[in-house]
XYZ file of C-alpha atoms in Angstrom:
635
model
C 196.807 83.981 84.436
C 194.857 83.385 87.401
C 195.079 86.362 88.983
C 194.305 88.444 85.434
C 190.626 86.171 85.435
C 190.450 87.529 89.286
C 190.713 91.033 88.552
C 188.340 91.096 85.321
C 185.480 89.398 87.023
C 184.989 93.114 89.282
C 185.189 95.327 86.731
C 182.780 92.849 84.750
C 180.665 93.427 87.521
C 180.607 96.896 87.630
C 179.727 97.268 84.194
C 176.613 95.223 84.725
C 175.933 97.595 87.305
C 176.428 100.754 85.272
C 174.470 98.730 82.366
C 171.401 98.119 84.905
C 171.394 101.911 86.271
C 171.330 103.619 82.342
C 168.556 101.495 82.037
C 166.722 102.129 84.824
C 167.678 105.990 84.060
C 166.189 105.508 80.148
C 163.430 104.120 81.602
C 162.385 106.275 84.111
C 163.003 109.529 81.531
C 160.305 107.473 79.230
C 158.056 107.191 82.057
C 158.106 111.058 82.572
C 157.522 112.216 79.166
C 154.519 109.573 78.789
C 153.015 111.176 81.830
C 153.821 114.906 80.127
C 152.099 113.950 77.315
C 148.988 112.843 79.152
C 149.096 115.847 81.631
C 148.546 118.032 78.375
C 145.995 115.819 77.014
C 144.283 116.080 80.421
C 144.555 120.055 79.976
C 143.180 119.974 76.824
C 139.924 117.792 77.984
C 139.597 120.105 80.773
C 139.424 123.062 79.202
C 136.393 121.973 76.844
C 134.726 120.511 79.699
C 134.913 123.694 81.282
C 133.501 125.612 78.212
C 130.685 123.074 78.009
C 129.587 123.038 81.537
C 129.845 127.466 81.895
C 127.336 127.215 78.725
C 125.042 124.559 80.056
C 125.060 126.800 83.115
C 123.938 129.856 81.577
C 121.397 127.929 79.930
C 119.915 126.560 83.112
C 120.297 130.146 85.065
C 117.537 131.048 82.554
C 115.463 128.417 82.468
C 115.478 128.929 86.477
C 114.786 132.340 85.935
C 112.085 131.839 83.646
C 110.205 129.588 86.237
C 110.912 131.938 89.410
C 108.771 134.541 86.772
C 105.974 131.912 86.388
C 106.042 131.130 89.583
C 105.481 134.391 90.879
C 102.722 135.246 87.975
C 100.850 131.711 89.821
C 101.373 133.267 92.839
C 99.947 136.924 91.783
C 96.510 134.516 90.456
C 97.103 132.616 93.161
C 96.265 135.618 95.464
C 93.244 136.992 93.285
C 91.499 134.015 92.995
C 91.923 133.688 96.896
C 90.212 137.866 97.075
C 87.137 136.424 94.452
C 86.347 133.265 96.567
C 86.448 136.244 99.962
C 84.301 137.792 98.284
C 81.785 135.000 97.529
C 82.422 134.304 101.054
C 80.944 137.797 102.385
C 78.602 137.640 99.691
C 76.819 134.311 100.636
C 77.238 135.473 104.078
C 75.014 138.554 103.268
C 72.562 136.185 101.807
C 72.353 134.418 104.292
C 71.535 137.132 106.752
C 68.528 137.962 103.805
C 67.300 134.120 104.232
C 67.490 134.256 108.162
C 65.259 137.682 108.680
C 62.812 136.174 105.815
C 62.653 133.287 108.134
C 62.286 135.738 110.907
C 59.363 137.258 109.399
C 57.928 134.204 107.818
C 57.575 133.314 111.784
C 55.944 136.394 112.588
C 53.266 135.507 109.511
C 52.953 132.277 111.145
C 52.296 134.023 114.505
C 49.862 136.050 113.054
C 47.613 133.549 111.122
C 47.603 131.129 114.584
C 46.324 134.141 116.355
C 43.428 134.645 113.197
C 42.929 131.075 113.258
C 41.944 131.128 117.031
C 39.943 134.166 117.046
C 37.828 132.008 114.205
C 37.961 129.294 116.168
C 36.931 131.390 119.136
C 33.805 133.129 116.886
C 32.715 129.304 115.539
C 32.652 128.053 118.901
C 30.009 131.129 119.683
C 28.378 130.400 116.595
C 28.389 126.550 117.775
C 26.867 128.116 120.996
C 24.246 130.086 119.357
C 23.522 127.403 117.439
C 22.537 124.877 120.496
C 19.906 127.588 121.326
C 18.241 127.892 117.897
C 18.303 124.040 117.887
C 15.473 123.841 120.019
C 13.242 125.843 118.479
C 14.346 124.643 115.113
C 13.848 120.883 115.761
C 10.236 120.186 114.557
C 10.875 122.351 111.302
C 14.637 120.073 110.392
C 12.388 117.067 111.243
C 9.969 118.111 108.412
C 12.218 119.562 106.154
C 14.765 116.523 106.344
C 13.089 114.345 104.135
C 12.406 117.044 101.743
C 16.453 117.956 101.410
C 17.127 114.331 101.267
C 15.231 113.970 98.128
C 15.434 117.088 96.513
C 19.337 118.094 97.469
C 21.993 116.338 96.411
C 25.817 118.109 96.640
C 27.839 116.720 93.920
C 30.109 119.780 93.444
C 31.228 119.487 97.399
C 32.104 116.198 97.103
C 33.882 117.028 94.011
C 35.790 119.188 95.867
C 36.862 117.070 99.093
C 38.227 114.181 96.791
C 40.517 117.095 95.132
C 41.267 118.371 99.242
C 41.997 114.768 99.881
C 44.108 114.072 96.230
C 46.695 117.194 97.222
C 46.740 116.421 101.082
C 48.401 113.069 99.777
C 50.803 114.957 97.471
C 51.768 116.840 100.734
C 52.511 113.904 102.208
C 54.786 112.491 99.575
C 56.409 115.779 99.342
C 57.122 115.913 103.432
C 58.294 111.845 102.554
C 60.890 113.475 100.039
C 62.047 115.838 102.327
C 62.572 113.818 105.089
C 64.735 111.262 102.575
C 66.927 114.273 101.826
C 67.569 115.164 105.013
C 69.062 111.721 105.622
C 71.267 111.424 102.859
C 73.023 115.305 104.012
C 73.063 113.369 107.614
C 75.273 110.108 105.861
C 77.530 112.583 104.289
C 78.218 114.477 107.034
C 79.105 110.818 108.658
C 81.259 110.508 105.619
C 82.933 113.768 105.821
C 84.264 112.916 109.835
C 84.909 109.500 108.581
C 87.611 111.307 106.511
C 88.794 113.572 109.161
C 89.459 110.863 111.393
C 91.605 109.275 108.601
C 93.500 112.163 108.023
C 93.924 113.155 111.955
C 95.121 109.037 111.974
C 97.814 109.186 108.744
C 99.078 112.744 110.650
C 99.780 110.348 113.629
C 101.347 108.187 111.738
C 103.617 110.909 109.898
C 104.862 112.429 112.924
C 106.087 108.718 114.108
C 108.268 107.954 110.782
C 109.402 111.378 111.179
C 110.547 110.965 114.901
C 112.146 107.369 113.569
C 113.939 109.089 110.553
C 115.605 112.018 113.255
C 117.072 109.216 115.696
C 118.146 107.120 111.983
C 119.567 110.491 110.915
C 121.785 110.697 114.434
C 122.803 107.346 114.300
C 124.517 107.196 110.335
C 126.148 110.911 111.196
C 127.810 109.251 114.497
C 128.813 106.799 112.307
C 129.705 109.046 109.402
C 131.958 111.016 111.667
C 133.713 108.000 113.065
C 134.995 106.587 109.260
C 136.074 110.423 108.938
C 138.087 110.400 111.776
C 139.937 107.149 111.298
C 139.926 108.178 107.687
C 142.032 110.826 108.421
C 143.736 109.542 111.070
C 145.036 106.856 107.830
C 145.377 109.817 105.743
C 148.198 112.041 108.106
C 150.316 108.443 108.594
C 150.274 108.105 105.074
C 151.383 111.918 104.529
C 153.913 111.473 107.358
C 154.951 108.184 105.820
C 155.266 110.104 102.351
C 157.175 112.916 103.587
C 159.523 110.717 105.237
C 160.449 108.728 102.483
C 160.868 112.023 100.363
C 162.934 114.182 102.559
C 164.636 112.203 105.198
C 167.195 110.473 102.228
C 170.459 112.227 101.771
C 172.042 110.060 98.671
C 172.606 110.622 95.118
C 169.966 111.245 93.092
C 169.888 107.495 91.983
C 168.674 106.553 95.485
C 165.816 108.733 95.263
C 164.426 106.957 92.495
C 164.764 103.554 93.712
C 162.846 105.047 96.639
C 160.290 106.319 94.622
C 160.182 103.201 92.514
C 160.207 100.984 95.735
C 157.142 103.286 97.655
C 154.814 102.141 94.247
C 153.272 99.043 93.580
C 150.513 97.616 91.165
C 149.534 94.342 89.981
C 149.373 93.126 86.512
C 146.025 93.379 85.861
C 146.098 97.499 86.760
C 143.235 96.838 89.303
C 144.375 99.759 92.324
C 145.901 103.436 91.293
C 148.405 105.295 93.887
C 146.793 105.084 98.038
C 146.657 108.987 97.734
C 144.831 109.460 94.958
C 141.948 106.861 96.985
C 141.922 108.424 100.315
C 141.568 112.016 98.798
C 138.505 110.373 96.359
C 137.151 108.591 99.960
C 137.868 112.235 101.844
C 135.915 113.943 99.690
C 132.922 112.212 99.657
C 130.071 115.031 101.065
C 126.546 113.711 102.207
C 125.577 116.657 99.537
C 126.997 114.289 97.160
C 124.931 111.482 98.545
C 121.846 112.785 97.907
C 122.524 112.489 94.128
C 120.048 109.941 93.401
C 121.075 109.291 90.047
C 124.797 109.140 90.201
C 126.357 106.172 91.783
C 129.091 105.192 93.891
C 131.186 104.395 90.806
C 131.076 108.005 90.061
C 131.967 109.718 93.340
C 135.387 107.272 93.947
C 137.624 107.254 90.772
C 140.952 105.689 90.044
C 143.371 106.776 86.939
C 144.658 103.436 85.773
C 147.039 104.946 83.261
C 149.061 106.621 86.133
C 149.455 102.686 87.708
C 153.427 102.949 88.213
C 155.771 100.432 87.011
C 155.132 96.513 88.950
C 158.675 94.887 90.913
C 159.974 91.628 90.764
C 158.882 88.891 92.380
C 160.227 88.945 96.166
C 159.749 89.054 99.709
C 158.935 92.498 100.902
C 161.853 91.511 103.534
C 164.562 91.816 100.718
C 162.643 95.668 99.670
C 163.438 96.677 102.951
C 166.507 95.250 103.352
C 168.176 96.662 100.436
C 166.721 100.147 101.336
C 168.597 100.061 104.387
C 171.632 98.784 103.299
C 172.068 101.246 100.299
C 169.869 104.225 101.743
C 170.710 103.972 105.222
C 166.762 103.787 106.632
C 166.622 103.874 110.953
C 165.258 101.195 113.036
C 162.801 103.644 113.957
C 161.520 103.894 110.329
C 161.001 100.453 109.938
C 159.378 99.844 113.116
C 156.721 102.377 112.266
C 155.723 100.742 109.111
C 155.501 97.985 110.832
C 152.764 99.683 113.648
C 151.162 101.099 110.621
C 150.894 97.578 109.163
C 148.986 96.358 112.478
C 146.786 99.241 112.789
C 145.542 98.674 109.436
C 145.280 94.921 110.286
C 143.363 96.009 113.678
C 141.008 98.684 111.214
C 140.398 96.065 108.381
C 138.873 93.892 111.676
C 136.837 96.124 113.198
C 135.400 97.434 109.496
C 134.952 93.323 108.291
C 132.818 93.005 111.784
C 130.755 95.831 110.991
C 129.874 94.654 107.810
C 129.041 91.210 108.508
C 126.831 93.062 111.818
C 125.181 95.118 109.833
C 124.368 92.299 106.829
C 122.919 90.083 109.692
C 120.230 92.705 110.979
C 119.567 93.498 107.375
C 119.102 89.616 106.831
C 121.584 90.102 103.236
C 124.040 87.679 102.403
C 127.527 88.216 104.359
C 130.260 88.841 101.400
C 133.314 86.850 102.312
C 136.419 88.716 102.430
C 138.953 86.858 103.082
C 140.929 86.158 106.536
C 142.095 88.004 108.997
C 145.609 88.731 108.683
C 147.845 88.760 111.955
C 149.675 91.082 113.728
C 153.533 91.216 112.828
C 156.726 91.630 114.867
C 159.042 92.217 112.622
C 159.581 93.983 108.775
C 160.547 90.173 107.801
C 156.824 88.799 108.904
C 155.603 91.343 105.836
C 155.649 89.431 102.499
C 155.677 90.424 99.489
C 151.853 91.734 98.078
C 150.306 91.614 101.833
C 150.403 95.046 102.531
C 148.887 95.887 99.036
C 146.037 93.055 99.543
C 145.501 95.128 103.051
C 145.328 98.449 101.706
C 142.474 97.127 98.687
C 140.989 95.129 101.535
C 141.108 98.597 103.335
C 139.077 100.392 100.254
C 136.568 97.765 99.944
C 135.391 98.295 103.463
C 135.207 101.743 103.417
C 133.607 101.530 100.094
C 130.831 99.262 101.193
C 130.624 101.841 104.689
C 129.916 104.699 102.585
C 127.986 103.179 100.121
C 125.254 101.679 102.704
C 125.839 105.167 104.640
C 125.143 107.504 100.922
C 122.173 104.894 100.776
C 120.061 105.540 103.667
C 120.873 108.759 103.071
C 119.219 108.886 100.363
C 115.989 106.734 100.946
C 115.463 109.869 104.022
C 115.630 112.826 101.211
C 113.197 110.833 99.363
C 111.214 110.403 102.218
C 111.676 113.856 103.266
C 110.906 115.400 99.772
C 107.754 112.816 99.250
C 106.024 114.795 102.382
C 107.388 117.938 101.217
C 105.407 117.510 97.603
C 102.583 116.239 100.205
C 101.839 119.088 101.746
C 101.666 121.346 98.870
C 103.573 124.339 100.489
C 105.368 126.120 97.787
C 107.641 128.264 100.040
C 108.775 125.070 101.847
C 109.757 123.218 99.297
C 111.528 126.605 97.761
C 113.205 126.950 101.415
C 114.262 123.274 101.591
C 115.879 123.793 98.074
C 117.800 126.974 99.129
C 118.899 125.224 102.095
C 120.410 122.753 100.903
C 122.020 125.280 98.028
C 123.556 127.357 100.789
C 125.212 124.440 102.732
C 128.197 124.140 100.648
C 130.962 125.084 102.636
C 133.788 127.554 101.504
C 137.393 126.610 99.687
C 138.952 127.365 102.808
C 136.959 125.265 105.651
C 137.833 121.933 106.202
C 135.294 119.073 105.507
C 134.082 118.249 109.758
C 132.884 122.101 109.715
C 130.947 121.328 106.394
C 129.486 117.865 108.149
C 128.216 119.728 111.100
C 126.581 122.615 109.181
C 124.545 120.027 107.284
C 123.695 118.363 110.263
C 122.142 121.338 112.226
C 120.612 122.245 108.485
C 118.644 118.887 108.527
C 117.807 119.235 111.970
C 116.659 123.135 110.911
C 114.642 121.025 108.132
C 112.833 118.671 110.567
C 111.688 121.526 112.648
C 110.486 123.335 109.689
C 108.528 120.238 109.238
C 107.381 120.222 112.800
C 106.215 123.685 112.192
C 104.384 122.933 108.989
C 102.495 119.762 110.658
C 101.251 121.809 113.612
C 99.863 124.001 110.614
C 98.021 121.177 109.236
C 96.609 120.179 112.193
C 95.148 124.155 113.202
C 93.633 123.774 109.525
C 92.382 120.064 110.318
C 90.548 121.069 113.555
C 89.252 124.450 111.513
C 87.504 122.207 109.211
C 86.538 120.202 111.988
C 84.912 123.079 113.692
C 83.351 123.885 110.428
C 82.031 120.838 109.929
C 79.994 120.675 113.136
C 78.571 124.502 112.415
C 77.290 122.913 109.493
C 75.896 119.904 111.802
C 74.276 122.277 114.143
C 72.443 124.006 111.067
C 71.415 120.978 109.451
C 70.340 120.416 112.980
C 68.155 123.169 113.520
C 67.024 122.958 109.818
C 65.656 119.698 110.196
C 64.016 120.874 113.496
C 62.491 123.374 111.751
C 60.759 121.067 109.200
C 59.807 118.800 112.204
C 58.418 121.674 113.571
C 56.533 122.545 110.389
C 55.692 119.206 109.774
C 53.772 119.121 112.957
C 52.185 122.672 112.554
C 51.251 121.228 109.482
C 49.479 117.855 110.708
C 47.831 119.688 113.850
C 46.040 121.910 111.098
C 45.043 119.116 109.233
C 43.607 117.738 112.107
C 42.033 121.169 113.006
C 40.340 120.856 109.321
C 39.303 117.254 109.375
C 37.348 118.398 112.997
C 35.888 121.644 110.935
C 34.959 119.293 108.423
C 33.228 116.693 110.668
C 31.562 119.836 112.555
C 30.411 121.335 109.629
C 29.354 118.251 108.509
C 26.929 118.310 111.923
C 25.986 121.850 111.140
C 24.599 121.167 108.118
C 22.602 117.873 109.163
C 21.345 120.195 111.572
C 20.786 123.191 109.156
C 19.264 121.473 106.697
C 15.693 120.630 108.402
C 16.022 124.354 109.226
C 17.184 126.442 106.356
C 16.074 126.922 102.902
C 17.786 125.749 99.825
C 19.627 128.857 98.726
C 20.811 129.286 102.882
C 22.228 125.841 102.571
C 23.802 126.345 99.224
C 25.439 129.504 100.761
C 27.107 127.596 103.754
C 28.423 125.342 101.737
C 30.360 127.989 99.629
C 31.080 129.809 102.794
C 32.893 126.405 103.691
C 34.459 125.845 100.272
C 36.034 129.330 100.708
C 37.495 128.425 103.965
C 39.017 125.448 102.811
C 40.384 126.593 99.954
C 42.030 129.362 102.128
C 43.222 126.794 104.774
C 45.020 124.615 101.391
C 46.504 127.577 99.864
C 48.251 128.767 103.339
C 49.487 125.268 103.832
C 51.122 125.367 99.926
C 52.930 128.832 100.898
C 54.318 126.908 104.072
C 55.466 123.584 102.388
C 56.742 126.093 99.265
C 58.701 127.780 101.668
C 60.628 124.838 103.433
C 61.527 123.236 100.265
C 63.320 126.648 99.262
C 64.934 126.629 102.352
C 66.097 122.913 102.228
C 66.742 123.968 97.893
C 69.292 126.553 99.427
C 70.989 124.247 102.196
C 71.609 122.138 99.032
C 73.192 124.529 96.823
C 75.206 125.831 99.741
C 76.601 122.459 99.967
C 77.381 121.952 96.532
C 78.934 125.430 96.626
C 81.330 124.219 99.220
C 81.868 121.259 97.029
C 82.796 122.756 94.176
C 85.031 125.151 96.040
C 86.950 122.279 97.196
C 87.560 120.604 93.594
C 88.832 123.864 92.566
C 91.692 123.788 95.215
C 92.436 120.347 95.070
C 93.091 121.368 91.056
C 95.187 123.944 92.260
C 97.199 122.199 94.338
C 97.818 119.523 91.456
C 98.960 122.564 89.483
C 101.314 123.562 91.847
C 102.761 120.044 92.134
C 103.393 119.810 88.539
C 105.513 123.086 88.614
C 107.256 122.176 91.431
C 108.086 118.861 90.140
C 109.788 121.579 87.164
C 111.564 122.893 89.859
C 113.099 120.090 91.333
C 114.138 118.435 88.049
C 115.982 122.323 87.564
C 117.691 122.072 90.998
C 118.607 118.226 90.499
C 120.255 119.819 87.239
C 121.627 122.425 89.142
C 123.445 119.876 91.477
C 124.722 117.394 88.720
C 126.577 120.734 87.401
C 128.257 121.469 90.468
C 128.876 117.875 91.725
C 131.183 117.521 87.985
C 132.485 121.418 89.169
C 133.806 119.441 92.497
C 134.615 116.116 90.037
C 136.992 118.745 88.164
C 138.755 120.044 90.792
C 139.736 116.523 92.197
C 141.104 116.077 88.217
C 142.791 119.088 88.903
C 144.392 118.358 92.010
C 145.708 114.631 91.087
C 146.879 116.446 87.763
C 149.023 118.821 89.930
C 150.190 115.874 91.482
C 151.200 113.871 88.391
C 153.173 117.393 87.592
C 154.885 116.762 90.485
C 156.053 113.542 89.737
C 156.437 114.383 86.464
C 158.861 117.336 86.906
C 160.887 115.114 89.756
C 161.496 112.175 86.684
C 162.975 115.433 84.993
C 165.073 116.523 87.744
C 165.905 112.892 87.751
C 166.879 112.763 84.023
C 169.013 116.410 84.211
């Protein structure tokens, strides 16, 4: 009886066993056709995404080709309204050759009437002369004929007509007063107008510092770029080699494959992480093109499928895993040893990364995220317990999440800056060429990501010469204005010397006529104890004549500086307004390049989902693999 009880308990045994691996079998057939049925839904998504996004991009080829026709009609007016304002140019020019030889002869009329007014001055002083000698023989008769005049004479009319010579003499004056007044306020703008210059030559200074700080910031995150790459993919070929190892160096039934596959997987029960390939090739793949998506975020450009999480284990020691993989799938030493080097490498990595972080949080004075201890190295496969790896590899993915994240970041802030002084400057073809640029650095299917990092690099460093160029442009057009800017200062210059001139031909001839006035004053006290009535009455018209001609050539002088200074005006104002009219244009060139960029931005969301797609596409191919091995499992 005994030894009947001993024999059923085995085959009892093996039943349970048998039991256990039909489950596991039923189980793992589910599994596959679940994931068949969500590969097809996956296809079927896919495919109407695909019509969607070919439609939208049809769409937006011609709204882009649209613009690149109203751009080019701007340009065309662009170009004639730059011929019109050459041709005001050469016409004001011409007038202003007209204005110079009328001042040219104006001088030569002024030449001529100092030479008349001499040779009068020259004949009075004879007459003065002459004079002297009749005023001895004419002294008894003025004597007896003085106090006739003096009662009988009296010269209303001539005094009449000095008040009026004296009325306008003070208009002059206030006129000359006005004059000068204007000349000052041109003198405080042109103070203004290199008040501005220096402002501008300053913030140019100050642009070509932030630019030099933004090339050594732009080294310094592509050194560190490249470095996560490289240990990235350093991760990336252990974890293939690992893979491939576990896949083709087993040589048991099928059933052993599966509880390898089943024993590479693990999840938690809240579904937080997806498979460690599926991650690395969403970190990999990460471009600084993709970066400079300002509105996409980081949430966007790392994804994880939580409905391909595989099936969770029991609760135990990651010890009793490996032990029962060697004992029923006959695993080396050698295999086990190099999971365990892999397990301190990513130990030593998950250091390095935390210091880093916490480094860079301190100089950026933010708040240093705990996260968590720092695990130790192990000797053995028995030091692993069950979870820690798993807890390493998320720990892993946080790090190099929050690298890339503050990397895509600054990125980001230096395209903004870049584009802000781009839109700046106004120069249509350089922002077009920055745009095609950065169209043309995608990389082909078939080169491998470092070539694609470099190209960008030396096109950003192509970019920041372009700038250079473009600033050294600015500053030729700064000094140009600068030079013209002092031409105009040396011909207010002269213009105001000319009035100073004029002011003082005019004052020496009003001294000239206040001395003919006192001297004919004495002629006539002399005259009138001499000549008759009628004689006297004659002088004093002769005089009145004279004066009248002296006022009336002063008039055409003053007349003719105020059109001068009237045309220095409106050739100011013309320069003005010439400069309004660009500064329009300019805004109306921002506006349709601010079009443009919102087209390209649209442009770039398009093919950043084109590159989303293919990642869908390449973890579906993967999920076909596993999919068709749970067949191959279940035949």
């Amino acid at each position: 009886m005994e030894f009947q009880n001993a024999k059923e308990l085995p085959e009892d045994d093996v039943f349970a066993q048998l039991a256990q691996k039909d489950r596991d079998l039923i189980l793992a057939a589910e599994l596959g056709k679940a994931l068949l049925e969500k590969n097809d839904e996956l296809l079927r998504k896919n495919e109407t995404l695909v019509e969607e996004y070919t439609l939208k991009i049809d769409e937006l080829e011609q709204e882009r080709h649209a613009l690149r026709l109203r751009l080019e009609s701007l340009e065309a007016e662009y170009e004639n309204t730059v011929k019109e304002l050459q041709d005001d140019v050469n016409q004001l020019r011409q007038d202003l050759q007209g204005q110079q030889q009328q001042l040219t002869a104006g001088d030569k009329d002024k030449v001529n009437i100092i030479r008349e007014l001499t040779q009068q001055n020259e004949r009075l002083s004879d007459q003065v002369q002459h004079a002297a000698e009749m005023e001895g023989q004419l002294v008894s008769e003025v004597e007896g004929l003085r106090s006739q005049v003096s009662l009988r004479m009296s010269m209303p009319d001539q005094l009449d007509q000095l008040d009026a010579l004296h009325a306008k003499i003070n208009e002059l004056t206030e006129k000359k007063c006005e004059i000068e007044r204007k000349i000052h306020v041109l003198t405080e703008e042109r103070d203004s107008y290199a008040c501005s210059l220096e402002e501008s030559q300053e913030r140019i200074l100050m642009l070509e510092k932030q630019k030099l700080e933004q090339e050594l910031h732009i080294r310094n995150q592509g050194r560190e770029i490249y470095e996560l790459q490289e240990v990235n993919h350093q991760l990336q070929a252990q974890i293939d080699n690992l893979s491939q190892r576990t896949s083709y160096g087993n040589t048991g039934p099928p059933s052993q494959t599966l509880f390898n596959e089943l024993s590479g997987l693990s999840v938690d029960s809240d579904k937080e992480p997806a498979v460690l390939s599926v991650q690395s090739e969403a970190l990999t793949s990460l471009t600084p093109q993709s970066m400079m998506m300002m509105n996409m975020t980081f949430e966007d450009d790392i994804e994880c499928d939580d409905e391909c999480s595989p099936i969770p284990l029991a609760n135990s020691t990651m010890a009793t895993h490996f032990n029962q993989i060697g004992t029923h799938h006959n695993l080396s030493e050698e295999f086990l040893n190099e999971i365990v080097e892999v397990y301190n490498l990513l130990c030593k990595l998950c250091a390095k990364l935390r210091t880093q972080n916490q480094a860079k949080a301190i100089s950026d004075g933010s708040d240093v995220d705990y996260v968590g201890p720092v695990e130790e190295t192990c000797n053995s496969i028995s030091d692993i317990k069950s979870g820690q790896l798993r807890s390493l590899l998320r720990e892993l993915q946080q790090l190099i999440h929050n690298q890339i994240y503050s990397a895509k970041h600054k990125v980001v802030t230096l395209f903004q800056e870049t584009w802000n002084r781009l839109s700046l400057n106004g120069d249509i073809r350089k922002m077009i060429k920055f745009f095609d640029i950065m169209d043309g650095s995608k990389a082909a299917d078939g080169e491998s990501r470092d070539a694609d990092e470099v190209r960008k690099v030396t096109l950003m460093a192509e970019q920041i010469h372009d700038l250079h160029v473009e600033l050294n442009g600015v500053r030729t057009h700064v000094s140009g204005l600068h030079a013209d800017l002092q031409l105009r200062d040396q011909q207010l210059q002269q213009k105001a010397t000319e009035v100073s001139e004029r002011n003082a031909k005019i004052d020496n001839q009003q001294e000239e006529l206040f001395q003919l006035r006192a001297h004919c004053d004495s002629l006539e006290d002399k005259a009138l104890g001499e000549l008759s009535k009628d004689e006297v009455l004659e002088q004093a018209r002769r005089d009145r004549n004279e004066a009248m001609e002296m006022k009336i050539q002063m008039e055409k002088e003053l007349y003719q500086a105020k059109s001068e200074i009237m045309s220095l005006n409106n050739q100011l104002m013309a320069a003005i307004h010439q400069k309004v009219m660009v500064s329009q244009q300019r805004d109306q060139w921002q506006n349709d390049m601010e079009d443009l960029i919102d087209i390209q931005m649209r442009k770039r969301l398009i093919q950043e989902n084109r590159n989303e797609l293919a990642e869908e596409r390449i973890k579906e191919s993967k999920v076909k693999r596993t999919s068709s091995f749970f067949s191959r499992v279940k035949h």
